[in-house]
Amino acid sequence: MSWSSRRRLIPPLLLTVVALLQIVLARTANLTAWKGGGFGMFATLDHGAYRGVDIVVDAPDRSESLEIPPSLEIAAARAAAFPVDWLMRDLAEGVAARERRYERAVSRVTVTAWRADFDRATLRASERPLRTFVYDVP
Amino acid sequence: MRSDRPLRSSTWSLPAAAVASADPSVETVDRPIQAPTSGAAYFDAALRLSAIALLLRPMGSWLVRPAILAIAVLVLISPRLLRSPLMWGALAGLTAIRIAEDWPLADNHIYLLGYWLLAVALSLRASDALGTIAFASRWLVGLAFAFAVLWKAVLSPDFIDGRFFRVTLLTDPRFGAMAQLIGGLSREELDANREALALMPDGAELLDPPVIHEPPRLAMLAKASTFGILALEAAVALLMLAPAVRIQVWWRHAALLLFCGITYAFAPVAGFGWLLLAMGLAQLEPRQIWLGRAYVAGFVVVLFYGELPWAELLVEWWR
């Protein structure tokens, strides 16, 4: 097979490799099926609308649950879509930096990623934690 | 048979009618648009539709968006740049950067767009550009649909048991008009259902939970959507991936056009529809004139689907 013939295989092969990798990550590391190039969109309720992260900030004189601020929405969406250490750490570091900017004490940030499960019969939804990451602020 | 002639920009020429002359003494022939006489016409049309799609749905941050838009404009206005592998390679690279910059948040059609742009760039350097792009297009569409079917039929239990469409029709505002129009829900019932389906914290339960109202028409719509979309996607995957000797090639295009005609009337991802239609167009032979027209018409129809709130207007009119 000539190089000219072989190179037409590159895009389909790339698609296949990325899609298989996405399936592996979805099955082993909670990557949402809708993202990552595996073509799992419109296949499951496990997507951005039914995933989220809860943030709790601790300090010697406070323990407070925070709403996601607009400046950290993308970091939160990334951590919810793929709750792995580096993305949860990115979010936690962003939260800690923001708290310091506002001169609020922070010694620990706890990030919990969750998804919604829908009952097969009643369709009632409930949150199920996927992963919790604790960041001790240096 | 496809031509083995490479599609270099130097071999490209404009039709006489399209050449504007500054000299009034030079006659220009005002001819009507002709049916394509070579596969290159569909190839060019597919590239132009791809560029138009990039302009209609700008993507990415300031890092890539201006460059993508600029290249899309340039390839549209310059026949030489339309056939430049460098331009399409740059678009593929910028798409890869767009995917990487907030990974994993990019939608799947951005990945498909990246593969498609890469395929265009590679085909423009191939000795058989038309055959190369037709091959890549067919396999990219076939594989994307095959993975979509794998997710729906095997990997997602909440799709095949109907939960996905039951919940989506009730809670996703983009499908609200469909739930009212075809599912027979009233506006009030839809609002009440959305409230009833609000998320509860882990382990929490209401003493007197509200009842979710699912009329038989809505249940039937959810079931038809579940199995209809699965069957249609499986058909596109099989027809695209099956060798041409085993099937009528015409069926491939019919299935893809049918999928786009139905799906993008409701699914809010016109960019995906345009991409699939451009990729379908790139597979056509010169004699398939009606299919060529159908793909271009499909592109315009998806544009209207995306820009016109037709279902909401129908719901209002129906009241």
Short mmCIF file of C-alpha atoms in Angstrom, two decimals:
data_model
loop_
_atom_site.label_atom_id
_atom_site.label_comp_id
_atom_site.label_asym_id
_atom_site.label_seq_id
_atom_site.Cartn_x
_atom_site.Cartn_y
_atom_site.Cartn_z
CA MET A 1 0.00 0.00 0.00
CA SER A 2 1.42 3.39 -1.02
CA TRP A 3 1.82 6.32 1.35
CA SER A 4 -0.90 8.11 -0.59
CA SER A 5 -3.32 5.25 0.11
CA ARG A 6 -2.20 4.88 3.69
CA ARG A 7 -2.68 8.50 4.65
CA ARG A 8 -6.38 8.42 3.81
CA LEU A 9 -6.67 5.99 6.73
CA ILE A 10 -5.29 8.53 9.22
CA PRO A 11 -8.54 10.43 10.04
CA PRO A 12 -10.69 7.29 10.50
CA LEU A 13 -7.96 5.66 12.60
CA LEU A 14 -7.64 8.79 14.74
CA LEU A 15 -11.42 8.81 15.29
CA THR A 16 -11.35 5.14 16.31
CA VAL A 17 -8.44 5.53 18.74
CA VAL A 18 -9.95 8.62 20.42
CA ALA A 19 -13.41 7.02 20.66
CA LEU A 20 -12.02 3.81 22.19
CA LEU A 21 -9.96 5.83 24.66
CA GLN A 22 -13.08 7.81 25.56
CA ILE A 23 -14.97 4.59 26.29
CA VAL A 24 -12.13 3.38 28.53
CA LEU A 25 -12.09 6.70 30.42
CA ALA A 26 -15.87 6.72 30.74
CA ARG A 27 -15.87 3.18 32.18
CA THR A 28 -12.88 3.56 34.47
CA ALA A 29 -12.66 7.25 35.45
CA ASN A 30 -16.23 8.58 35.24
CA LEU A 31 -15.75 10.66 32.09
CA THR A 32 -19.26 11.62 30.96
CA ALA A 33 -20.38 9.76 27.85
CA TRP A 34 -21.32 13.04 26.16
CA LYS A 35 -17.78 14.37 26.04
CA GLY A 36 -14.34 13.25 24.95
CA GLY A 37 -14.95 12.30 21.32
CA GLY A 38 -16.67 8.93 21.82
CA PHE A 39 -19.99 9.96 20.23
CA GLY A 40 -22.02 9.12 23.32
CA MET A 41 -24.09 12.31 23.14
CA PHE A 42 -27.87 11.89 23.41
CA ALA A 43 -27.25 8.36 24.69
CA THR A 44 -27.53 8.81 28.44
CA LEU A 45 -28.79 11.18 31.12
CA ASP A 46 -25.29 11.34 32.52
CA HIS A 47 -24.43 14.77 31.11
CA GLY A 48 -23.71 18.35 32.16
CA ALA A 49 -27.27 19.16 33.23
CA TYR A 50 -27.25 16.21 35.63
CA ARG A 51 -23.69 16.43 36.87
CA GLY A 52 -22.17 18.97 39.18
CA VAL A 53 -19.64 19.71 41.88
CA ASP A 54 -20.16 20.76 45.47
CA ILE A 55 -17.48 22.88 47.10
CA VAL A 56 -16.84 23.21 50.81
CA VAL A 57 -14.26 25.66 52.14
CA ASP A 58 -12.77 25.11 55.58
CA ALA A 59 -10.65 27.35 57.79
CA PRO A 60 -10.08 27.46 61.56
CA ASP A 61 -13.11 29.71 62.01
CA ARG A 62 -15.34 28.65 59.12
CA SER A 63 -16.79 25.71 57.21
CA GLU A 64 -18.87 26.90 54.34
CA SER A 65 -20.48 25.49 51.22
CA LEU A 66 -19.89 27.73 48.18
CA GLU A 67 -21.86 28.41 45.02
CA ILE A 68 -19.74 28.10 41.86
CA PRO A 69 -18.69 31.67 40.97
CA PRO A 70 -18.89 32.64 37.27
CA SER A 71 -15.10 32.88 37.05
CA LEU A 72 -14.80 29.18 37.96
CA GLU A 73 -17.70 27.81 35.93
CA ILE A 74 -15.49 26.29 33.24
CA ALA A 75 -13.17 24.69 35.78
CA ALA A 76 -16.23 23.31 37.60
CA ALA A 77 -17.75 21.98 34.35
CA ARG A 78 -14.46 20.25 33.50
CA ALA A 79 -14.21 18.67 36.96
CA ALA A 80 -17.84 17.52 36.78
CA ALA A 81 -17.42 16.05 33.29
CA PHE A 82 -14.22 14.23 34.22
CA PRO A 83 -13.63 14.07 37.98
CA VAL A 84 -9.96 13.20 38.05
CA ASP A 85 -7.31 14.58 40.39
CA TRP A 86 -5.80 17.22 38.09
CA LEU A 87 -9.13 18.76 37.09
CA MET A 88 -10.49 18.72 40.65
CA ARG A 89 -7.23 20.20 41.87
CA ASP A 90 -7.46 22.97 39.24
CA LEU A 91 -10.90 23.85 40.56
CA ALA A 92 -9.85 23.66 44.22
CA GLU A 93 -6.81 25.87 43.57
CA GLY A 94 -9.05 28.36 41.79
CA VAL A 95 -11.42 28.42 44.76
CA ALA A 96 -8.56 28.91 47.23
CA ALA A 97 -7.05 31.72 45.15
CA ARG A 98 -10.44 33.43 44.91
CA GLU A 99 -11.02 33.19 48.66
CA ARG A 100 -7.62 34.76 49.30
CA ARG A 101 -8.34 37.54 46.80
CA TYR A 102 -11.40 38.37 48.88
CA GLU A 103 -9.29 38.12 52.06
CA ARG A 104 -11.23 35.18 53.45
CA ALA A 105 -9.47 32.49 55.43
CA VAL A 106 -9.07 29.13 53.70
CA SER A 107 -7.08 26.10 54.78
CA ARG A 108 -8.88 23.29 52.97
CA VAL A 109 -11.11 23.00 49.90
CA THR A 110 -13.21 19.87 49.46
CA VAL A 111 -14.61 19.23 45.99
CA THR A 112 -17.24 16.53 45.49
CA ALA A 113 -18.35 15.59 41.99
CA TRP A 114 -21.80 14.03 41.65
CA ARG A 115 -24.19 12.82 39.02
CA ALA A 116 -27.94 12.30 39.01
CA ASP A 117 -29.55 8.89 38.85
CA PHE A 118 -33.12 8.56 37.61
CA ASP A 119 -35.34 5.80 38.93
CA ARG A 120 -36.38 3.48 36.13
CA ALA A 121 -40.07 3.42 37.15
CA THR A 122 -40.83 6.76 38.81
CA LEU A 123 -38.10 8.81 37.08
CA ARG A 124 -37.32 10.46 40.41
CA ALA A 125 -33.83 11.90 40.47
CA SER A 126 -31.26 11.66 43.22
CA GLU A 127 -27.65 12.75 43.47
CA ARG A 128 -24.92 10.14 43.61
CA PRO A 129 -21.39 11.21 44.58
CA LEU A 130 -18.76 10.19 42.07
CA ARG A 131 -15.59 11.35 43.75
CA THR A 132 -14.36 13.61 46.52
CA PHE A 133 -11.09 15.49 46.35
CA VAL A 134 -9.57 17.25 49.37
CA TYR A 135 -7.11 20.06 48.74
CA ASP A 136 -5.07 21.27 51.70
CA VAL A 137 -4.13 24.83 50.92
CA PRO A 138 -0.36 25.29 51.29
CA MET B 1 -14.86 6.25 -12.00
CA ARG B 2 -13.21 9.05 -10.18
CA SER B 3 -10.49 11.04 -11.83
CA ASP B 4 -6.89 10.35 -10.84
CA ARG B 5 -6.04 13.95 -11.59
CA PRO B 6 -4.64 15.72 -8.52
CA LEU B 7 -6.71 18.69 -7.39
CA ARG B 8 -3.97 21.28 -7.32
CA SER B 9 -4.97 24.89 -7.19
CA SER B 10 -3.11 25.46 -10.45
CA THR B 11 -5.52 23.16 -12.27
CA TRP B 12 -8.54 25.00 -10.99
CA SER B 13 -10.34 27.50 -13.18
CA LEU B 14 -13.43 29.58 -12.76
CA PRO B 15 -16.35 29.15 -15.14
CA ALA B 16 -16.53 31.97 -17.67
CA ALA B 17 -19.75 33.41 -16.26
CA ALA B 18 -18.21 33.85 -12.86
CA VAL B 19 -15.30 35.94 -14.07
CA ALA B 20 -16.13 39.59 -13.73
CA SER B 21 -14.42 41.70 -16.33
CA ALA B 22 -13.37 45.30 -15.82
CA ASP B 23 -13.23 45.77 -19.57
CA PRO B 24 -16.72 46.42 -20.98
CA SER B 25 -15.56 45.30 -24.40
CA VAL B 26 -15.01 41.78 -23.13
CA GLU B 27 -18.21 39.80 -23.31
CA THR B 28 -19.15 37.64 -20.41
CA VAL B 29 -21.61 34.85 -21.02
CA ASP B 30 -24.52 34.91 -18.61
CA ARG B 31 -25.14 31.20 -18.31
CA PRO B 32 -27.45 29.53 -15.83
CA ILE B 33 -25.87 27.42 -13.15
CA GLN B 34 -24.97 24.12 -14.72
CA ALA B 35 -25.23 20.67 -13.24
CA PRO B 36 -21.79 19.52 -12.11
CA THR B 37 -19.93 17.68 -14.79
CA SER B 38 -17.16 16.37 -12.56
CA GLY B 39 -16.81 15.05 -9.05
CA ALA B 40 -14.62 18.09 -8.37
CA ALA B 41 -17.74 20.27 -8.33
CA TYR B 42 -19.15 18.30 -5.39
CA PHE B 43 -15.75 18.28 -3.74
CA ASP B 44 -15.60 22.08 -3.96
CA ALA B 45 -19.20 22.41 -2.80
CA ALA B 46 -18.44 20.23 0.22
CA LEU B 47 -15.43 22.38 1.10
CA ARG B 48 -17.46 25.58 0.74
CA LEU B 49 -20.27 24.21 2.89
CA SER B 50 -17.67 23.27 5.53
CA ALA B 51 -16.30 26.82 5.49
CA ILE B 52 -19.83 28.26 5.70
CA ALA B 53 -20.57 26.00 8.68
CA LEU B 54 -17.45 27.34 10.41
CA LEU B 55 -18.71 30.87 9.88
CA LEU B 56 -22.26 30.11 10.98
CA ARG B 57 -21.18 28.57 14.28
CA PRO B 58 -17.97 30.32 15.39
CA MET B 59 -16.12 28.21 17.93
CA GLY B 60 -13.34 28.45 20.46
CA SER B 61 -11.79 31.25 22.45
CA TRP B 62 -10.04 34.36 21.16
CA LEU B 63 -6.99 32.17 20.73
CA VAL B 64 -8.44 30.29 17.75
CA ARG B 65 -11.74 31.90 16.77
CA PRO B 66 -10.42 34.88 14.75
CA ALA B 67 -8.01 32.67 12.80
CA ILE B 68 -10.70 30.06 12.05
CA LEU B 69 -13.12 32.72 10.84
CA ALA B 70 -10.46 34.44 8.75
CA ILE B 71 -9.39 31.22 7.03
CA ALA B 72 -13.03 30.27 6.41
CA VAL B 73 -13.60 33.63 4.69
CA LEU B 74 -10.41 33.31 2.65
CA VAL B 75 -11.17 29.81 1.35
CA LEU B 76 -14.67 30.94 0.40
CA ILE B 77 -13.53 33.88 -1.68
CA SER B 78 -10.34 32.48 -3.16
CA PRO B 79 -10.48 29.38 -5.40
CA ARG B 80 -6.74 28.96 -4.95
CA LEU B 81 -6.99 28.89 -1.17
CA LEU B 82 -10.04 26.63 -1.33
CA ARG B 83 -7.71 23.97 -2.75
CA SER B 84 -4.84 24.73 -0.42
CA PRO B 85 -3.91 21.83 1.90
CA LEU B 86 -2.15 24.38 4.10
CA MET B 87 -5.40 26.26 4.80
CA TRP B 88 -7.33 23.12 5.68
CA GLY B 89 -4.41 21.75 7.67
CA ALA B 90 -4.32 24.99 9.64
CA LEU B 91 -8.07 24.71 10.29
CA ALA B 92 -7.56 21.15 11.52
CA GLY B 93 -4.78 22.32 13.83
CA LEU B 94 -6.86 25.19 15.19
CA THR B 95 -9.74 22.80 15.81
CA ALA B 96 -7.37 20.54 17.76
CA ILE B 97 -6.32 23.54 19.88
CA ARG B 98 -9.99 24.41 20.44
CA ILE B 99 -10.60 20.85 21.71
CA ALA B 100 -7.53 20.92 23.93
CA GLU B 101 -8.08 24.33 25.48
CA ASP B 102 -11.01 23.27 27.66
CA TRP B 103 -10.81 19.48 27.35
CA PRO B 104 -13.07 17.53 27.81
CA LEU B 105 -15.85 20.07 27.25
CA ALA B 106 -15.86 20.20 23.44
CA ASP B 107 -18.85 18.53 21.82
CA ASN B 108 -18.35 15.42 19.71
CA HIS B 109 -19.01 17.16 16.41
CA ILE B 110 -15.97 19.36 17.03
CA TYR B 111 -13.86 16.19 17.06
CA LEU B 112 -15.56 15.01 13.87
CA LEU B 113 -14.94 18.43 12.35
CA GLY B 114 -11.24 18.14 13.22
CA TYR B 115 -10.97 14.71 11.55
CA TRP B 116 -12.86 16.02 8.52
CA LEU B 117 -10.62 19.07 8.14
CA LEU B 118 -7.57 16.84 8.43
CA ALA B 119 -9.04 14.49 5.80
CA VAL B 120 -9.58 17.46 3.45
CA ALA B 121 -5.99 18.64 3.94
CA LEU B 122 -4.62 15.13 3.30
CA SER B 123 -6.83 14.58 0.26
CA LEU B 124 -5.64 17.83 -1.32
CA ARG B 125 -2.12 16.43 -1.27
CA ALA B 126 -3.15 13.04 -2.62
CA SER B 127 -2.85 11.93 -6.24
CA ASP B 128 -6.54 10.93 -6.17
CA ALA B 129 -8.06 13.73 -4.15
CA LEU B 130 -11.69 12.89 -4.89
CA GLY B 131 -11.30 9.20 -4.09
CA THR B 132 -9.36 9.99 -0.92
CA ILE B 133 -11.93 12.43 0.43
CA ALA B 134 -14.85 10.15 -0.48
CA PHE B 135 -13.18 7.25 1.34
CA ALA B 136 -12.36 9.30 4.45
CA SER B 137 -15.80 10.88 4.53
CA ARG B 138 -17.59 7.53 4.30
CA TRP B 139 -15.50 5.98 7.05
CA LEU B 140 -15.69 8.99 9.34
CA VAL B 141 -19.48 9.13 9.11
CA GLY B 142 -19.79 5.36 9.42
CA LEU B 143 -17.51 5.12 12.45
CA ALA B 144 -19.08 8.12 14.22
CA PHE B 145 -22.50 6.53 13.84
CA ALA B 146 -21.19 3.10 14.84
CA PHE B 147 -19.82 4.51 18.11
CA ALA B 148 -23.07 6.41 18.67
CA VAL B 149 -24.98 3.13 18.29
CA LEU B 150 -22.54 1.34 20.60
CA TRP B 151 -23.17 3.95 23.32
CA LYS B 152 -26.93 3.86 22.91
CA ALA B 153 -27.47 0.12 22.52
CA VAL B 154 -24.78 -1.36 24.75
CA LEU B 155 -23.03 1.11 27.05
CA SER B 156 -25.96 3.20 28.33
CA PRO B 157 -28.66 1.23 30.12
CA ASP B 158 -30.75 4.38 30.58
CA PHE B 159 -31.12 4.82 26.82
CA ILE B 160 -32.39 1.42 25.81
CA ASP B 161 -34.89 1.24 28.70
CA GLY B 162 -36.41 4.55 27.53
CA ARG B 163 -35.39 6.70 30.50
CA PHE B 164 -33.27 9.04 28.42
CA PHE B 165 -36.10 10.31 26.22
CA ARG B 166 -38.72 10.12 29.00
CA VAL B 167 -36.67 12.49 31.15
CA THR B 168 -35.30 14.61 28.30
CA LEU B 169 -38.73 15.30 26.81
CA LEU B 170 -39.92 16.47 30.22
CA THR B 171 -36.96 18.45 31.47
CA ASP B 172 -34.90 19.74 28.56
CA PRO B 173 -36.35 23.09 27.46
CA ARG B 174 -35.09 22.46 23.92
CA PHE B 175 -37.49 19.52 23.64
CA GLY B 176 -40.41 21.21 25.41
CA ALA B 177 -42.25 22.16 22.23
CA MET B 178 -41.92 18.60 20.94
CA ALA B 179 -43.35 17.23 24.22
CA GLN B 180 -46.34 19.55 23.86
CA LEU B 181 -46.83 19.24 20.11
CA ILE B 182 -46.46 15.48 19.70
CA GLY B 183 -46.57 14.25 23.31
CA GLY B 184 -49.81 16.06 24.11
CA LEU B 185 -48.62 17.74 27.33
CA SER B 186 -50.03 21.12 28.32
CA ARG B 187 -47.70 23.93 29.35
CA GLU B 188 -48.89 23.56 32.96
CA GLU B 189 -48.30 19.80 32.99
CA LEU B 190 -44.84 20.32 31.57
CA ASP B 191 -43.97 22.86 34.29
CA ALA B 192 -45.35 20.59 37.02
CA ASN B 193 -43.33 17.65 35.68
CA ARG B 194 -40.14 19.70 35.65
CA GLU B 195 -40.73 20.63 39.27
CA ALA B 196 -41.43 17.01 40.19
CA LEU B 197 -38.20 15.90 38.53
CA ALA B 198 -36.03 18.44 40.35
CA LEU B 199 -32.89 16.92 41.80
CA MET B 200 -32.90 15.70 45.40
CA PRO B 201 -29.71 15.59 47.45
CA ASP B 202 -28.22 12.15 47.98
CA GLY B 203 -30.49 10.10 50.26
CA ALA B 204 -33.19 12.80 50.59
CA GLU B 205 -36.85 11.94 50.00
CA LEU B 206 -40.03 14.01 50.02
CA LEU B 207 -42.83 12.89 52.35
CA ASP B 208 -45.42 13.50 49.68
CA PRO B 209 -43.66 13.41 46.32
CA PRO B 210 -45.49 15.03 43.38
CA VAL B 211 -46.73 12.72 40.64
CA ILE B 212 -45.10 12.85 37.23
CA HIS B 213 -47.69 13.11 34.49
CA GLU B 214 -46.86 10.97 31.47
CA PRO B 215 -49.80 10.68 29.07
CA PRO B 216 -49.78 7.66 26.73
CA ARG B 217 -48.90 9.84 23.72
CA LEU B 218 -45.81 11.12 25.49
CA ALA B 219 -44.76 7.59 26.49
CA MET B 220 -45.21 6.51 22.90
CA LEU B 221 -43.17 9.47 21.66
CA ALA B 222 -40.35 8.57 24.06
CA LYS B 223 -40.40 4.96 22.87
CA ALA B 224 -40.54 5.91 19.18
CA SER B 225 -37.68 8.39 19.65
CA THR B 226 -35.58 5.79 21.47
CA PHE B 227 -35.91 3.02 18.93
CA GLY B 228 -36.35 5.26 15.89
CA ILE B 229 -33.08 7.12 16.40
CA LEU B 230 -31.26 3.89 17.23
CA ALA B 231 -32.53 2.20 14.05
CA LEU B 232 -31.70 5.20 11.90
CA GLU B 233 -28.19 5.58 13.31
CA ALA B 234 -27.55 1.85 12.93
CA ALA B 235 -28.74 2.03 9.32
CA VAL B 236 -26.39 4.93 8.53
CA ALA B 237 -23.46 3.13 10.19
CA LEU B 238 -24.07 -0.14 8.36
CA LEU B 239 -24.66 1.45 4.98
CA MET B 240 -21.59 3.68 5.24
CA LEU B 241 -19.28 0.93 6.41
CA ALA B 242 -20.55 -1.82 4.09
CA PRO B 243 -18.53 -2.21 0.87
CA ALA B 244 -20.18 -0.59 -2.16
CA VAL B 245 -20.39 -3.93 -3.97
CA ARG B 246 -22.80 -5.23 -1.34
CA ILE B 247 -25.26 -2.34 -1.23
CA GLN B 248 -26.81 0.27 -3.44
CA VAL B 249 -24.73 3.37 -2.78
CA TRP B 250 -27.91 5.43 -3.15
CA TRP B 251 -29.16 3.99 0.17
CA ARG B 252 -26.20 5.44 2.06
CA HIS B 253 -27.18 8.94 1.05
CA ALA B 254 -30.88 8.35 1.58
CA ALA B 255 -30.23 7.17 5.16
CA LEU B 256 -27.92 10.09 5.95
CA LEU B 257 -30.32 12.65 4.48
CA LEU B 258 -33.25 11.10 6.34
CA PHE B 259 -31.28 11.19 9.59
CA CYS B 260 -30.41 14.87 9.15
CA GLY B 261 -33.94 15.77 8.04
CA ILE B 262 -35.50 14.22 11.14
CA THR B 263 -32.87 14.66 13.85
CA TYR B 264 -31.94 18.29 13.40
CA ALA B 265 -35.57 19.35 13.36
CA PHE B 266 -35.39 18.72 17.12
CA ALA B 267 -31.75 18.29 18.17
CA PRO B 268 -30.18 21.71 18.74
CA VAL B 269 -26.85 20.95 17.04
CA ALA B 270 -27.11 22.41 13.55
CA GLY B 271 -23.31 22.41 13.29
CA PHE B 272 -23.29 18.61 13.46
CA GLY B 273 -25.98 18.42 10.76
CA TRP B 274 -24.09 20.75 8.41
CA LEU B 275 -20.90 18.78 8.87
CA LEU B 276 -22.60 15.47 8.06
CA LEU B 277 -24.25 16.96 4.99
CA ALA B 278 -20.95 18.39 3.72
CA MET B 279 -19.34 14.98 4.29
CA GLY B 280 -22.16 13.24 2.44
CA LEU B 281 -21.84 15.64 -0.48
CA ALA B 282 -18.13 14.88 -0.76
CA GLN B 283 -18.96 11.22 -1.51
CA LEU B 284 -21.08 11.93 -4.58
CA GLU B 285 -20.30 10.93 -8.13
CA PRO B 286 -20.91 13.48 -10.92
CA ARG B 287 -24.04 11.70 -12.16
CA GLN B 288 -25.77 11.93 -8.76
CA ILE B 289 -27.22 15.34 -9.48
CA TRP B 290 -30.41 14.99 -7.46
CA LEU B 291 -28.51 13.79 -4.42
CA GLY B 292 -26.23 16.80 -4.74
CA ARG B 293 -29.24 19.08 -4.76
CA ALA B 294 -30.73 17.19 -1.81
CA TYR B 295 -27.56 17.70 0.26
CA VAL B 296 -27.48 21.43 -0.44
CA ALA B 297 -31.20 21.70 0.26
CA GLY B 298 -30.64 19.72 3.47
CA PHE B 299 -27.98 22.21 4.53
CA VAL B 300 -30.47 25.07 4.08
CA VAL B 301 -33.24 23.14 5.83
CA VAL B 302 -30.99 22.52 8.87
CA LEU B 303 -30.20 26.24 8.84
CA PHE B 304 -33.92 26.98 9.09
CA TYR B 305 -34.36 24.33 11.79
CA GLY B 306 -31.67 26.08 13.80
CA GLU B 307 -32.83 29.64 13.30
CA LEU B 308 -36.60 29.30 13.22
CA PRO B 309 -38.45 28.25 16.40
CA TRP B 310 -40.88 26.30 14.24
CA ALA B 311 -42.05 23.89 16.94
CA GLU B 312 -42.74 26.72 19.42
CA LEU B 313 -44.61 28.64 16.71
CA LEU B 314 -46.69 25.56 15.97
CA VAL B 315 -47.47 25.11 19.68
CA GLU B 316 -48.62 28.74 19.88
CA TRP B 317 -50.72 28.38 16.75
CA TRP B 318 -52.23 25.12 17.99
CA ARG B 319 -53.50 26.71 21.22
#
